[in-house]
PDB file of C-alpha atoms in Angstrom:
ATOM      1  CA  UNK P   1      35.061 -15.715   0.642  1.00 87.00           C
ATOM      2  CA  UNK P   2      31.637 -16.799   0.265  1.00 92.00           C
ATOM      3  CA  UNK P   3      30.396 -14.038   2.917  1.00 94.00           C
ATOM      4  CA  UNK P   4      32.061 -11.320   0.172  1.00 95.00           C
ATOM      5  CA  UNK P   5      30.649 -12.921  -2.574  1.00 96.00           C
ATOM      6  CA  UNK P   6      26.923 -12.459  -1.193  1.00 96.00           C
ATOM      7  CA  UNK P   7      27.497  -9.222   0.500  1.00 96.00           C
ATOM      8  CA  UNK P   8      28.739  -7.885  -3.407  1.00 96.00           C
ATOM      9  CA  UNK P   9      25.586  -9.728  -4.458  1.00 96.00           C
ATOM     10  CA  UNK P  10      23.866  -8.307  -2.161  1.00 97.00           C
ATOM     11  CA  UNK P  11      25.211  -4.435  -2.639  1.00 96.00           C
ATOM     12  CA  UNK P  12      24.693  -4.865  -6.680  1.00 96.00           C
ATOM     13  CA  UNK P  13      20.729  -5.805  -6.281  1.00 96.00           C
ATOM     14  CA  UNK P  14      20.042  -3.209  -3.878  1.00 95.00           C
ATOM     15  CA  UNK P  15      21.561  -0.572  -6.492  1.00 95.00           C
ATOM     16  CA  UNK P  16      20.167  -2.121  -9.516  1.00 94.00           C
ATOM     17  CA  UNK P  17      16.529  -1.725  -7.594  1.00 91.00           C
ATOM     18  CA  UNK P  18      17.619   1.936  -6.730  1.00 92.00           C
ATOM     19  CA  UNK P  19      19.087   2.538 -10.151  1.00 92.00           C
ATOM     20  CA  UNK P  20      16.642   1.213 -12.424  1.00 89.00           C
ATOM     21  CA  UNK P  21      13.385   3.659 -12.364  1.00 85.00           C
ATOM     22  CA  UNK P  22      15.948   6.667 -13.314  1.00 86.00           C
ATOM     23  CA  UNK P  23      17.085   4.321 -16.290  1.00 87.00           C
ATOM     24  CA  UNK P  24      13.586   3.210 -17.497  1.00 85.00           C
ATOM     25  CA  UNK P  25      11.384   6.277 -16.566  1.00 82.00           C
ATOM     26  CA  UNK P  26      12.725   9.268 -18.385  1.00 83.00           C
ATOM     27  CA  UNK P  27       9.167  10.891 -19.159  1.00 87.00           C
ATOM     28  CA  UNK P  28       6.391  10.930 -15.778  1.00 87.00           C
ATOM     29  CA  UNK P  29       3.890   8.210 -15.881  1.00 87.00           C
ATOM     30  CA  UNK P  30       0.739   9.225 -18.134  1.00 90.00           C
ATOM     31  CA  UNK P  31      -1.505   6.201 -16.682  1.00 90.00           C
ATOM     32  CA  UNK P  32      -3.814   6.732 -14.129  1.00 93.00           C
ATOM     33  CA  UNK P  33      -3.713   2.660 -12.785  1.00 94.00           C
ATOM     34  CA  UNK P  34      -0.213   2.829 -12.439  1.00 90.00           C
ATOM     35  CA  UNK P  35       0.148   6.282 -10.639  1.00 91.00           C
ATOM     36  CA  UNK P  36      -2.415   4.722  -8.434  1.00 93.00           C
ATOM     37  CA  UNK P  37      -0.574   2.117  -7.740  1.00 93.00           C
ATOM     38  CA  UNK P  38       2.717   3.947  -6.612  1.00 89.00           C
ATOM     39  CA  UNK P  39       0.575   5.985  -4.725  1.00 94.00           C
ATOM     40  CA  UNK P  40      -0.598   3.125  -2.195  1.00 94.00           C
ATOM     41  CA  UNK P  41       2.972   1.361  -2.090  1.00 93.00           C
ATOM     42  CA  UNK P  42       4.741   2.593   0.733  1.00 92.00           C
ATOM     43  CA  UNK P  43       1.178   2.440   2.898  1.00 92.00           C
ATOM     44  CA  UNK P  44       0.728  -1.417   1.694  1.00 93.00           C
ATOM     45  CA  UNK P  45       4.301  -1.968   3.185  1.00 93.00           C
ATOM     46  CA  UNK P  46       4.064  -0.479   6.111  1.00 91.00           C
ATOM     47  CA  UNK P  47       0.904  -2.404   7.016  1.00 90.00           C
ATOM     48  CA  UNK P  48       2.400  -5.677   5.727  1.00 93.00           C
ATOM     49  CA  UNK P  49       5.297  -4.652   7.966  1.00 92.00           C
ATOM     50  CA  UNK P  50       3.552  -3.971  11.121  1.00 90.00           C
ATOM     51  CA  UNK P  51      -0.131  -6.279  10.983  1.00 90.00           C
ATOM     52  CA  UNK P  52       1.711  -9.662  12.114  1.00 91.00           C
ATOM     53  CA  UNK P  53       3.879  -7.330  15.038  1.00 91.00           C
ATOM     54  CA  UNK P  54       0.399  -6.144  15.950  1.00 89.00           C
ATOM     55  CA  UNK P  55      -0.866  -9.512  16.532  1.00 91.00           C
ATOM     56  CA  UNK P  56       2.167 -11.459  18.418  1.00 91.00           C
ATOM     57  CA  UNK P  57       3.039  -8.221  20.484  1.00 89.00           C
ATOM     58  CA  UNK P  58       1.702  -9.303  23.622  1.00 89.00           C
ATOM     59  CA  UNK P  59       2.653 -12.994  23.106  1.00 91.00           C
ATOM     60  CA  UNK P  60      -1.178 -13.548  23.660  1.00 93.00           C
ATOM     61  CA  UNK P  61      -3.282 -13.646  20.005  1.00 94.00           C
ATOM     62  CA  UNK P  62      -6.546 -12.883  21.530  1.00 95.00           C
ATOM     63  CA  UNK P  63      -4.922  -9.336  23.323  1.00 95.00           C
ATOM     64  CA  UNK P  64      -3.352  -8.669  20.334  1.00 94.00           C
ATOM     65  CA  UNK P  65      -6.387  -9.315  18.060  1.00 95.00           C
ATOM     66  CA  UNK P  66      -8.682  -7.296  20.471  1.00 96.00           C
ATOM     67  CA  UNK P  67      -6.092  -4.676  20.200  1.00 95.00           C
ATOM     68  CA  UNK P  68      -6.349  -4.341  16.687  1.00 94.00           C
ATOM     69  CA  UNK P  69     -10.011  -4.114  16.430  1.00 96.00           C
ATOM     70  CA  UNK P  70      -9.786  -1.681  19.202  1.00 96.00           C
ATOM     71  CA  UNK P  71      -7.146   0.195  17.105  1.00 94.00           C
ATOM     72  CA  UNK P  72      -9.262   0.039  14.219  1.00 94.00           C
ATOM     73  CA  UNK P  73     -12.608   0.853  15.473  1.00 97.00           C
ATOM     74  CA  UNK P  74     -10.995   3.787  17.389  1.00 96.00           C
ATOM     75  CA  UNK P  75      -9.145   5.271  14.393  1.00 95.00           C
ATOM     76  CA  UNK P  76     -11.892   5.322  12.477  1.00 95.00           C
ATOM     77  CA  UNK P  77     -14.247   6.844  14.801  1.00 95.00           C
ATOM     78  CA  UNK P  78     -11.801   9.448  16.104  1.00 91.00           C
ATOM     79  CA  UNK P  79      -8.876   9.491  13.954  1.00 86.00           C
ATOM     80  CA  UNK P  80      -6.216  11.069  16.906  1.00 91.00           C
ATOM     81  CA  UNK P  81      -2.946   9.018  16.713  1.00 92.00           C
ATOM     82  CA  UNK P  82      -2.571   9.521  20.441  1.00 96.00           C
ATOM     83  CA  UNK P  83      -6.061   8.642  21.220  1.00 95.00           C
ATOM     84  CA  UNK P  84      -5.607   5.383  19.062  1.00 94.00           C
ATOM     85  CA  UNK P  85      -2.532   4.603  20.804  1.00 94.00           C
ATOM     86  CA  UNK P  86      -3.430   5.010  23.748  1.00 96.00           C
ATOM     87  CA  UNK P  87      -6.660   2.774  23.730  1.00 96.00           C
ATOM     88  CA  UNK P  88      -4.423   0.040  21.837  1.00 94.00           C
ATOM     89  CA  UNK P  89      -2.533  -0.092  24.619  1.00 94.00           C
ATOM     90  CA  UNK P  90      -4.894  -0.177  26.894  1.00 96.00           C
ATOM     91  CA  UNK P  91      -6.905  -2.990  24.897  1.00 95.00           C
ATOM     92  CA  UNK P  92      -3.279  -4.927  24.607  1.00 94.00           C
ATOM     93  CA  UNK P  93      -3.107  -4.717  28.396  1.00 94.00           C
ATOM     94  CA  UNK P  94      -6.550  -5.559  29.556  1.00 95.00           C
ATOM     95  CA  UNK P  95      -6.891  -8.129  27.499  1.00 94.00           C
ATOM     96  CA  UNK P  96      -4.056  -9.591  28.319  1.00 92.00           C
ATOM     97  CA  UNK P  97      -5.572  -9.845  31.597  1.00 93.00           C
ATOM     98  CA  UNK P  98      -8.956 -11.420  30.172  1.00 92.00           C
ATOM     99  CA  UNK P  99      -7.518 -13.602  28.289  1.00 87.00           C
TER     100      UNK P  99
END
C-alpha cells in the first residue's frame, strides 16, 4: 500500500512541476535577469549531470581529471565534438596507464 501511496505522490509532484508555469505565466517574462536565467537552465543541468560521471568514469580520479582538462582545453581551442571526444578518450586511456 505504501509503494501506491508514494508512486501517487510521486505522479502528483511531477505534474504539479509540469503544470504550474502554464498556471502562473499567462503573459511572457518582461525581465531580462530572469529570461537569463531560463536561458542557462537546461546547460547548468546537464553539466551538474555529467561533471561527477566525468571524473569517476575510469575508476581512476587522476585519468578522469586529466581527461577533463584535456576535454576542456581541447574544446575550447578547437571546438569539434568529435575532436573533443576523441582526445578525452584518449586522455581517459593514457592516463589510466600513467597513473
Amino acid at each position: 500500500m505504501r509503494i501506491y501511496l508514494a508512486l501517487i505522490v510521486f505522479a502528483i509532484t511531477i505534474y504539479a512541476i509540469r503544470v504550474a508555469p502554464f498556471l502562473f505565466l499567462r503573459k511572457p517574462i518582461q525581465s531580462r535577469f530572469i529570461r537569463s536565467f531560463l536561458f542557462y537552465v537546461p546547460y547548468v543541468t546537464l553539466a551538474v549531470m555529467t561533471f561527477p560521471a566525468i571524473l569517476t568514469a575510469t575508476g581512476n580520479l587522476y585519468a578522469g581529471v586529466l581527461a577533463l582538462l584535456v576535454g576542456v582545453v581541447v574544446s575550447w581551442i578547437f571546438g569539434d565534438l568529435f575532436v573533443v571526444a576523441l582526445s578525452t578518450c584518449f586522455a581517459a586511456i593514457l592516463g589510466g596507464i600513467i597513473f
